[in-house]
Short mmCIF file of C-alpha atoms in Angstrom, two decimals:
data_model
loop_
_atom_site.label_atom_id
_atom_site.label_comp_id
_atom_site.label_asym_id
_atom_site.label_seq_id
_atom_site.Cartn_x
_atom_site.Cartn_y
_atom_site.Cartn_z
CA UNK A 1 -11.16 56.08 -8.66
CA UNK A 2 -7.43 56.69 -9.21
CA UNK A 3 -5.51 53.68 -10.53
CA UNK A 4 -3.11 52.14 -8.07
CA UNK A 5 0.38 51.38 -9.17
CA UNK A 6 3.95 50.54 -8.27
CA UNK A 7 6.44 53.26 -8.98
CA UNK A 8 10.14 52.71 -9.70
CA UNK A 9 12.69 55.50 -10.12
CA UNK A 10 16.24 55.08 -11.35
CA UNK A 11 18.41 57.47 -9.25
CA UNK A 12 21.67 55.67 -10.13
CA UNK A 13 22.26 53.87 -13.49
CA UNK A 14 26.05 53.52 -13.84
CA UNK A 15 28.38 50.86 -12.57
CA UNK A 16 31.92 51.00 -11.09
CA UNK A 17 32.15 54.74 -10.71
CA UNK A 18 30.12 57.88 -11.49
CA UNK A 19 30.29 59.55 -14.90
CA UNK A 20 29.77 63.33 -14.96
CA UNK A 21 30.43 64.19 -18.61
CA UNK A 22 27.72 66.04 -20.54
CA UNK A 23 27.71 63.36 -23.25
CA UNK A 24 26.80 60.80 -20.58
CA UNK A 25 23.90 62.62 -18.98
CA UNK A 26 20.91 61.06 -20.75
CA UNK A 27 21.52 57.57 -19.42
CA UNK A 28 22.77 58.90 -16.08
CA UNK A 29 25.99 59.34 -14.24
CA UNK A 30 25.25 58.27 -10.64
CA UNK A 31 26.06 54.69 -9.49
CA UNK A 32 23.39 52.06 -8.77
CA UNK A 33 20.26 53.02 -6.81
CA UNK A 34 16.62 52.16 -7.70
CA UNK A 35 13.62 53.38 -5.67
CA UNK A 36 10.41 51.26 -5.47
CA UNK A 37 7.24 52.67 -3.98
CA UNK A 38 4.25 50.34 -3.43
CA UNK A 39 0.67 51.32 -3.88
CA UNK A 40 0.62 52.00 -0.13
CA UNK A 41 3.74 54.27 -0.45
CA UNK A 42 6.00 51.74 1.27
CA UNK A 43 9.61 52.39 0.31
CA UNK A 44 12.17 49.82 -0.85
CA UNK A 45 15.53 50.80 -2.23
CA UNK A 46 17.87 48.58 -4.31
CA UNK A 47 21.49 49.43 -3.59
CA UNK A 48 23.13 52.58 -2.18
CA UNK A 49 25.38 53.90 -4.92
CA UNK A 50 25.84 57.66 -5.34
CA UNK A 51 22.28 57.85 -6.68
CA UNK A 52 20.84 57.40 -3.20
CA UNK A 53 22.13 60.86 -2.23
CA UNK A 54 19.58 62.62 -4.47
CA UNK A 55 16.92 60.15 -3.37
CA UNK A 56 17.59 61.09 0.21
CA UNK A 57 17.21 64.81 -0.67
CA UNK A 58 13.90 64.06 -2.41
CA UNK A 59 12.60 62.08 0.60
CA UNK A 60 13.21 65.05 2.87
CA UNK A 61 11.19 67.33 0.59
CA UNK A 62 8.10 65.09 0.76
CA UNK A 63 5.18 66.53 2.76
CA UNK A 64 4.44 63.16 4.27
CA UNK A 65 7.85 61.58 4.69
CA UNK A 66 8.09 57.76 4.67
CA UNK A 67 9.92 56.96 7.89
CA UNK A 68 10.34 53.22 7.36
CA UNK A 69 12.95 52.52 4.65
CA UNK A 70 13.95 49.10 3.47
CA UNK A 71 17.23 48.75 1.57
CA UNK A 72 18.19 45.60 -0.37
CA UNK A 73 21.93 45.37 -1.05
CA UNK A 74 23.21 43.26 -3.92
CA UNK A 75 26.77 43.30 -2.51
CA UNK A 76 29.39 45.40 -0.81
CA UNK A 77 31.46 46.91 -3.65
CA UNK A 78 31.93 50.65 -3.38
CA UNK A 79 29.67 51.63 -6.27
CA UNK A 80 26.76 49.98 -4.41
CA UNK A 81 27.31 51.33 -0.91
CA UNK A 82 29.25 54.58 -1.21
CA UNK A 83 26.15 56.78 -1.00
CA UNK A 84 25.11 55.64 2.46
CA UNK A 85 27.21 58.18 4.33
CA UNK A 86 25.64 61.03 2.40
CA UNK A 87 22.09 59.68 2.55
CA UNK A 88 20.54 62.42 4.73
CA UNK A 89 17.74 60.39 6.35
CA UNK A 90 20.38 58.35 8.29
CA UNK A 91 21.21 61.47 10.30
CA UNK A 92 17.61 62.27 11.28
CA UNK A 93 15.88 60.85 14.39
CA UNK A 94 12.56 59.23 13.56
CA UNK A 95 13.76 57.41 10.46
CA UNK A 96 13.82 53.56 10.78
CA UNK A 97 16.16 52.10 8.12
CA UNK A 98 16.60 48.33 7.61
CA UNK A 99 19.46 47.11 5.44
CA UNK A 100 19.20 43.55 4.00
CA UNK A 101 22.28 41.86 2.58
CA UNK A 102 24.27 38.66 2.44
CA UNK A 103 26.50 37.81 5.34
CA UNK A 104 29.99 39.15 4.58
CA UNK A 105 32.82 36.66 4.15
CA UNK A 106 34.40 38.07 7.33
CA UNK A 107 32.59 39.71 10.24
CA UNK A 108 29.00 40.95 10.26
CA UNK A 109 26.90 43.20 8.12
CA UNK A 110 26.92 45.89 10.79
CA UNK A 111 30.76 45.80 10.85
CA UNK A 112 30.80 46.59 7.12
CA UNK A 113 29.18 49.91 7.90
CA UNK A 114 31.15 50.49 11.08
CA UNK A 115 34.29 50.12 8.93
CA UNK A 116 33.01 52.43 6.23
CA UNK A 117 32.19 55.13 8.81
CA UNK A 118 35.54 54.74 10.59
CA UNK A 119 36.91 58.16 11.56
CA UNK A 120 39.80 57.67 9.22
CA UNK A 121 37.33 58.00 6.31
CA UNK A 122 34.26 59.84 7.72
CA UNK A 123 33.63 62.15 10.73
CA UNK A 124 30.36 60.59 11.93
CA UNK A 125 30.54 56.98 13.26
CA UNK A 126 27.66 54.54 12.87
CA UNK A 127 26.59 54.79 16.54
CA UNK A 128 26.16 58.55 16.28
CA UNK A 129 23.66 58.53 13.41
CA UNK A 130 20.23 59.93 14.28
CA UNK A 131 18.18 57.28 12.52
CA UNK A 132 17.63 53.79 13.80
CA UNK A 133 19.66 51.55 11.61
CA UNK A 134 18.76 47.82 11.52
CA UNK A 135 20.92 45.10 9.90
CA UNK A 136 19.42 41.86 8.62
CA UNK A 137 21.74 39.27 7.15
CA UNK A 138 19.86 37.15 4.64
CA UNK A 139 20.70 33.81 3.01
CA UNK A 140 19.32 32.47 -0.29
CA UNK A 141 15.78 32.26 1.04
CA UNK A 142 12.29 33.63 1.05
CA UNK A 143 11.47 36.28 3.63
CA UNK A 144 8.80 38.88 4.31
CA UNK A 145 9.33 42.57 4.85
CA UNK A 146 5.62 42.84 5.71
CA UNK A 147 2.32 41.30 4.66
CA UNK A 148 2.47 43.15 1.30
CA UNK A 149 6.11 42.54 0.41
CA UNK A 150 7.69 39.13 0.10
CA UNK A 151 11.39 38.86 -1.03
CA UNK A 152 13.27 35.97 -2.50
CA UNK A 153 17.08 36.26 -2.45
CA UNK A 154 19.46 34.16 -4.43
CA UNK A 155 23.24 34.27 -4.84
CA UNK A 156 24.97 34.55 -8.20
CA UNK A 157 28.56 34.77 -9.53
CA UNK A 158 30.47 37.97 -8.96
CA UNK A 159 33.81 38.60 -7.25
CA UNK A 160 33.08 38.49 -3.56
CA UNK A 161 29.55 37.19 -4.27
CA UNK A 162 26.27 38.99 -4.95
CA UNK A 163 22.57 38.60 -4.39
CA UNK A 164 19.67 39.01 -6.82
CA UNK A 165 16.24 39.77 -5.42
CA UNK A 166 12.67 39.05 -6.49
CA UNK A 167 9.88 40.97 -4.85
CA UNK A 168 6.25 39.91 -4.79
CA UNK A 169 4.59 43.24 -3.99
CA UNK A 170 1.03 44.32 -4.67
CA UNK A 171 0.66 40.98 -6.45
CA UNK A 172 3.34 42.00 -8.99
CA UNK A 173 6.79 40.50 -9.50
CA UNK A 174 9.84 42.76 -9.67
CA UNK A 175 13.29 41.22 -10.07
CA UNK A 176 16.62 43.01 -9.50
CA UNK A 177 19.81 41.36 -10.74
CA UNK A 178 23.08 43.22 -11.00
CA UNK A 179 26.78 42.46 -11.10
CA UNK A 180 26.47 39.01 -12.54
CA UNK A 181 28.61 37.00 -14.88
CA UNK A 182 26.86 34.20 -16.82
CA UNK A 183 28.81 31.40 -18.54
CA UNK A 184 29.28 32.29 -22.26
CA UNK A 185 26.08 31.58 -24.11
CA UNK A 186 24.39 29.98 -21.16
CA UNK A 187 22.30 32.11 -18.74
CA UNK A 188 22.38 30.77 -15.19
CA UNK A 189 19.29 28.56 -14.52
CA UNK A 190 18.81 29.75 -10.96
CA UNK A 191 18.71 33.34 -12.18
CA UNK A 192 16.10 32.44 -14.77
CA UNK A 193 14.03 30.83 -12.06
CA UNK A 194 14.41 33.87 -9.84
CA UNK A 195 13.11 36.09 -12.64
CA UNK A 196 10.33 33.68 -13.68
CA UNK A 197 7.31 35.63 -15.09
CA UNK A 198 8.42 38.92 -13.71
CA UNK A 199 6.35 41.98 -14.55
CA UNK A 200 9.70 43.82 -14.67
CA UNK A 201 13.24 42.54 -14.53
CA UNK A 202 16.14 44.94 -13.89
CA UNK A 203 19.30 43.21 -15.11
CA UNK A 204 22.72 44.74 -15.57
CA UNK A 205 24.08 45.27 -19.10
CA UNK A 206 27.46 46.73 -18.20
CA UNK A 207 29.47 45.80 -21.25
CA UNK A 208 28.77 45.71 -24.95
CA UNK A 209 28.81 42.20 -26.46
CA UNK A 210 32.10 43.09 -28.10
CA UNK A 211 33.76 44.27 -24.87
CA UNK A 212 32.49 41.53 -22.61
CA UNK A 213 34.90 38.78 -23.78
CA UNK A 214 37.78 41.10 -22.89
CA UNK A 215 36.60 41.26 -19.29
CA UNK A 216 35.99 37.64 -18.36
CA UNK A 217 36.13 37.29 -14.58
CA UNK A 218 35.04 40.90 -13.90
CA UNK A 219 31.56 39.62 -12.94
CA UNK A 220 29.48 41.45 -15.49
CA UNK A 221 27.11 40.92 -18.43
CA UNK A 222 26.00 42.54 -21.67
CA UNK A 223 22.51 43.12 -23.05
CA UNK A 224 22.73 39.70 -24.74
CA UNK A 225 22.72 37.91 -21.40
CA UNK A 226 20.07 40.20 -19.98
CA UNK A 227 17.81 39.51 -22.91
CA UNK A 228 18.41 35.74 -22.65
CA UNK A 229 17.32 35.80 -19.03
CA UNK A 230 14.27 37.93 -19.81
CA UNK A 231 13.18 35.60 -22.64
CA UNK A 232 13.87 32.35 -20.75
CA UNK A 233 12.04 33.59 -17.66
CA UNK A 234 9.07 34.85 -19.73
CA UNK A 235 9.38 38.26 -18.16
CA UNK A 236 7.15 41.01 -19.43
CA UNK A 237 9.62 43.91 -19.43
CA UNK A 238 13.42 44.34 -19.17
CA UNK A 239 15.34 47.40 -18.05
CA UNK A 240 19.13 47.25 -18.12
CA UNK A 241 21.14 49.09 -15.54
CA UNK A 242 24.76 49.44 -14.31
CA UNK A 243 26.01 51.03 -17.55
CA UNK A 244 29.76 51.12 -18.14
CA UNK A 245 31.14 54.44 -16.89
CA UNK A 246 33.14 54.63 -20.16
CA UNK A 247 30.18 54.52 -22.55
CA UNK A 248 28.75 57.75 -23.90
CA UNK A 249 25.02 58.22 -24.54
CA UNK A 250 25.43 57.54 -28.28
CA UNK A 251 27.02 54.20 -27.51
CA UNK A 252 24.33 53.12 -25.06
CA UNK A 253 21.63 54.20 -27.53
CA UNK A 254 23.08 51.75 -30.12
CA UNK A 255 23.20 48.93 -27.54
CA UNK A 256 19.59 49.75 -26.63
CA UNK A 257 18.50 49.62 -30.24
CA UNK A 258 20.22 46.19 -30.71
CA UNK A 259 18.54 44.85 -27.57
CA UNK A 260 15.12 45.97 -28.72
CA UNK A 261 15.48 43.93 -31.91
CA UNK A 262 15.73 40.82 -29.79
CA UNK A 263 13.34 41.79 -26.95
CA UNK A 264 11.09 44.73 -27.99
CA UNK A 265 9.95 45.59 -24.44
CA UNK A 266 13.48 46.37 -23.26
CA UNK A 267 15.48 49.52 -22.61
CA UNK A 268 18.52 50.90 -20.84
CA UNK A 269 17.67 53.01 -17.77
CA UNK A 270 17.92 56.72 -17.95
CA UNK A 271 18.67 59.37 -15.36
CA UNK A 272 15.74 59.71 -12.95
CA UNK A 273 13.53 57.61 -15.23
CA UNK A 274 10.22 56.73 -13.56
CA UNK A 275 8.32 53.57 -14.38
CA UNK A 276 4.67 52.93 -13.30
CA UNK A 277 3.27 49.43 -13.09
CA UNK A 278 -0.51 49.13 -12.45
CA UNK A 279 -1.36 46.79 -9.62
CA UNK A 280 -4.01 44.05 -9.72
#
């Protein structure tokens, strides 16, 4: 019998803006987007940076396309939503796409996307998309996508606010935490609890430990904070994402090596890297 597993694929690994230089290709150049497929081929997507464009193209090439798509948004900054307008499934009738996110400071979640697709910026308005688009505003709480997927959402510090998510899926725990600024030397307790005993935690590692103090208030972390959360939460594996768009592959490789010394089962995500997690 074929082993069942969860599959995660990193379509977008950078933060802030894409990086297209050849010396940045190994660790990826697209902005944040991670695909998760359950053992039943259910599809969950973390964030809609430019990486979701290639994911959309891949979905349309599948012989048995998944029509129900669930997207968990960390927050509304451009590098996490800019790919939506070029995500081809939104234009095709028959796709049912649900977007989960915090309630915006002003207006509604739907209005965020209506504004983004305003004809000043984009030729196709939200109400002319072919797919059915559903908007679900979530608060720090536990909710179910279906009987196989339970999500816990918690807020954390970032300019404008951001959410981290823990998924209990196929009896495995996957935690996604990006765009977060911890107090110096003190990982946030609620984040540790969110990640508690995760099979995999995806945590941003945007800056190097040397650069982070120069960017206090920007809402980001280094591998040091990511490792501290992974250790304190007793997580099994750590993958860092949201790499600085200014760091070349050689620089990230050094950061990765340093992180592994403190937490051996850690790495920085690579372009289109695929991770398989056996299910129980």
